Amino acid sequence: EGMLDKLHSKYMNSYSEAKVVEGVKDVIDELYKDNNLFFVTARNYSLTQITRIGLKNNNYRKYLFIHLVQIINFIKLMN
C-alpha cells in the first residue's frame, strides 16, 4: 500500500464531510442551463463511491461524474 493510499484510508472521512462552498451550486446550475457539465476528479479510485454520494447528497445528480482514471483508460483504448 502506497503512502497516498494510507493517507486516503486514514482521512477518508474528511472527503465525505467536505462542504460545498456557498454560492457554487447557483453558479453551476446557471452554467448547466446552456451547457453539458462534467465533474472530473483525480481523487484516488478508492474515493469514487464517497465522491458519488457527496455529489448526490448535494443535489448534483443531473451532472455526469467521471473519474480521471476512466478518461485515461478511454484515451488509451482510442489510441
PDB file of C-alpha atoms in Angstrom:
ATOM      1  CA  GLU A   1       0.000   0.000   0.000  1.00  0.00           C
ATOM      2  CA  GLY A   2       1.465   3.331  -1.057  1.00  0.00           C
ATOM      3  CA  MET A   3       1.745   6.459   1.048  1.00  0.00           C
ATOM      4  CA  LEU A   4      -1.152   8.147  -0.783  1.00  0.00           C
ATOM      5  CA  ASP A   5      -3.387   5.115  -0.198  1.00  0.00           C
ATOM      6  CA  LYS A   6      -2.554   5.237   3.517  1.00  0.00           C
ATOM      7  CA  LEU A   7      -3.395   8.941   3.619  1.00  0.00           C
ATOM      8  CA  HIS A   8      -6.749   8.362   1.907  1.00  0.00           C
ATOM      9  CA  SER A   9      -7.576   5.480   4.232  1.00  0.00           C
ATOM     10  CA  LYS A  10      -6.697   7.436   7.361  1.00  0.00           C
ATOM     11  CA  TYR A  11      -8.535  10.628   6.365  1.00  0.00           C
ATOM     12  CA  MET A  12     -11.285   9.201   4.143  1.00  0.00           C
ATOM     13  CA  ASN A  13     -13.972  10.721   6.385  1.00  0.00           C
ATOM     14  CA  SER A  14     -12.738  14.227   5.545  1.00  0.00           C
ATOM     15  CA  TYR A  15     -13.867  13.739   1.943  1.00  0.00           C
ATOM     16  CA  SER A  16     -17.409  12.832   2.951  1.00  0.00           C
ATOM     17  CA  GLU A  17     -17.540  15.735   5.421  1.00  0.00           C
ATOM     18  CA  ALA A  18     -16.429  18.342   2.844  1.00  0.00           C
ATOM     19  CA  LYS A  19     -18.894  21.201   2.410  1.00  0.00           C
ATOM     20  CA  VAL A  20     -19.851  22.909  -0.840  1.00  0.00           C
ATOM     21  CA  VAL A  21     -18.651  26.493  -0.970  1.00  0.00           C
ATOM     22  CA  GLU A  22     -21.503  28.985  -0.620  1.00  0.00           C
ATOM     23  CA  GLY A  23     -22.843  30.174  -3.970  1.00  0.00           C
ATOM     24  CA  VAL A  24     -21.196  27.436  -6.035  1.00  0.00           C
ATOM     25  CA  LYS A  25     -24.427  25.487  -6.564  1.00  0.00           C
ATOM     26  CA  ASP A  26     -26.139  28.556  -8.045  1.00  0.00           C
ATOM     27  CA  VAL A  27     -23.265  29.154 -10.457  1.00  0.00           C
ATOM     28  CA  ILE A  28     -23.168  25.506 -11.522  1.00  0.00           C
ATOM     29  CA  ASP A  29     -26.949  25.419 -12.012  1.00  0.00           C
ATOM     30  CA  GLU A  30     -26.725  28.543 -14.173  1.00  0.00           C
ATOM     31  CA  LEU A  31     -23.947  27.018 -16.294  1.00  0.00           C
ATOM     32  CA  TYR A  32     -25.967  23.815 -16.637  1.00  0.00           C
ATOM     33  CA  LYS A  33     -28.830  25.646 -18.355  1.00  0.00           C
ATOM     34  CA  ASP A  34     -26.874  26.055 -21.608  1.00  0.00           C
ATOM     35  CA  ASN A  35     -24.005  23.584 -21.213  1.00  0.00           C
ATOM     36  CA  ASN A  36     -23.167  19.958 -20.528  1.00  0.00           C
ATOM     37  CA  LEU A  37     -21.290  19.750 -17.247  1.00  0.00           C
ATOM     38  CA  PHE A  38     -18.938  17.001 -16.162  1.00  0.00           C
ATOM     39  CA  PHE A  39     -17.316  16.538 -12.767  1.00  0.00           C
ATOM     40  CA  VAL A  40     -13.836  15.176 -13.401  1.00  0.00           C
ATOM     41  CA  THR A  41     -11.722  14.170 -10.455  1.00  0.00           C
ATOM     42  CA  ALA A  42      -8.231  12.853  -9.941  1.00  0.00           C
ATOM     43  CA  ARG A  43      -9.082  11.555  -6.492  1.00  0.00           C
ATOM     44  CA  ASN A  44      -7.828   8.114  -5.608  1.00  0.00           C
ATOM     45  CA  TYR A  45     -10.092   5.443  -7.106  1.00  0.00           C
ATOM     46  CA  SER A  46     -10.929   4.222  -3.591  1.00  0.00           C
ATOM     47  CA  LEU A  47     -12.804   7.509  -3.095  1.00  0.00           C
ATOM     48  CA  THR A  48     -15.152   7.027  -6.070  1.00  0.00           C
ATOM     49  CA  GLN A  49     -18.178   5.959  -4.016  1.00  0.00           C
ATOM     50  CA  ILE A  50     -17.670   8.747  -1.475  1.00  0.00           C
ATOM     51  CA  THR A  51     -17.444  11.277  -4.306  1.00  0.00           C
ATOM     52  CA  ARG A  52     -20.610   9.968  -5.997  1.00  0.00           C
ATOM     53  CA  ILE A  53     -22.536  10.031  -2.703  1.00  0.00           C
ATOM     54  CA  GLY A  54     -21.292  13.560  -1.972  1.00  0.00           C
ATOM     55  CA  LEU A  55     -22.483  14.776  -5.370  1.00  0.00           C
ATOM     56  CA  LYS A  56     -25.846  13.065  -4.886  1.00  0.00           C
ATOM     57  CA  ASN A  57     -26.306  14.440  -1.360  1.00  0.00           C
ATOM     58  CA  ASN A  58     -25.625  17.960  -2.629  1.00  0.00           C
ATOM     59  CA  ASN A  59     -28.180  17.585  -5.451  1.00  0.00           C
ATOM     60  CA  TYR A  60     -25.655  17.280  -8.254  1.00  0.00           C
ATOM     61  CA  ARG A  61     -27.360  14.129  -9.605  1.00  0.00           C
ATOM     62  CA  LYS A  62     -28.063  15.617 -13.020  1.00  0.00           C
ATOM     63  CA  TYR A  63     -24.400  16.138 -13.776  1.00  0.00           C
ATOM     64  CA  LEU A  64     -22.144  13.418 -15.080  1.00  0.00           C
ATOM     65  CA  PHE A  65     -19.339  12.304 -12.787  1.00  0.00           C
ATOM     66  CA  ILE A  66     -16.282  10.879 -14.498  1.00  0.00           C
ATOM     67  CA  HIS A  67     -13.228   9.618 -12.703  1.00  0.00           C
ATOM     68  CA  LEU A  68      -9.955  10.685 -14.305  1.00  0.00           C
ATOM     69  CA  VAL A  69      -8.878   7.033 -14.474  1.00  0.00           C
ATOM     70  CA  GLN A  70     -11.878   6.305 -16.701  1.00  0.00           C
ATOM     71  CA  ILE A  71     -10.857   9.102 -19.079  1.00  0.00           C
ATOM     72  CA  ILE A  72      -7.275   7.882 -19.246  1.00  0.00           C
ATOM     73  CA  ASN A  73      -8.416   4.320 -19.961  1.00  0.00           C
ATOM     74  CA  PHE A  74     -10.775   5.565 -22.680  1.00  0.00           C
ATOM     75  CA  ILE A  75      -7.973   7.579 -24.321  1.00  0.00           C
ATOM     76  CA  LYS A  76      -5.708   4.532 -24.237  1.00  0.00           C
ATOM     77  CA  LEU A  77      -8.409   2.463 -25.958  1.00  0.00           C
ATOM     78  CA  MET A  78      -8.823   5.090 -28.676  1.00  0.00           C
ATOM     79  CA  ASN A  79      -5.088   5.104 -29.494  1.00  0.00           C
TER      80      ASN A  79
END
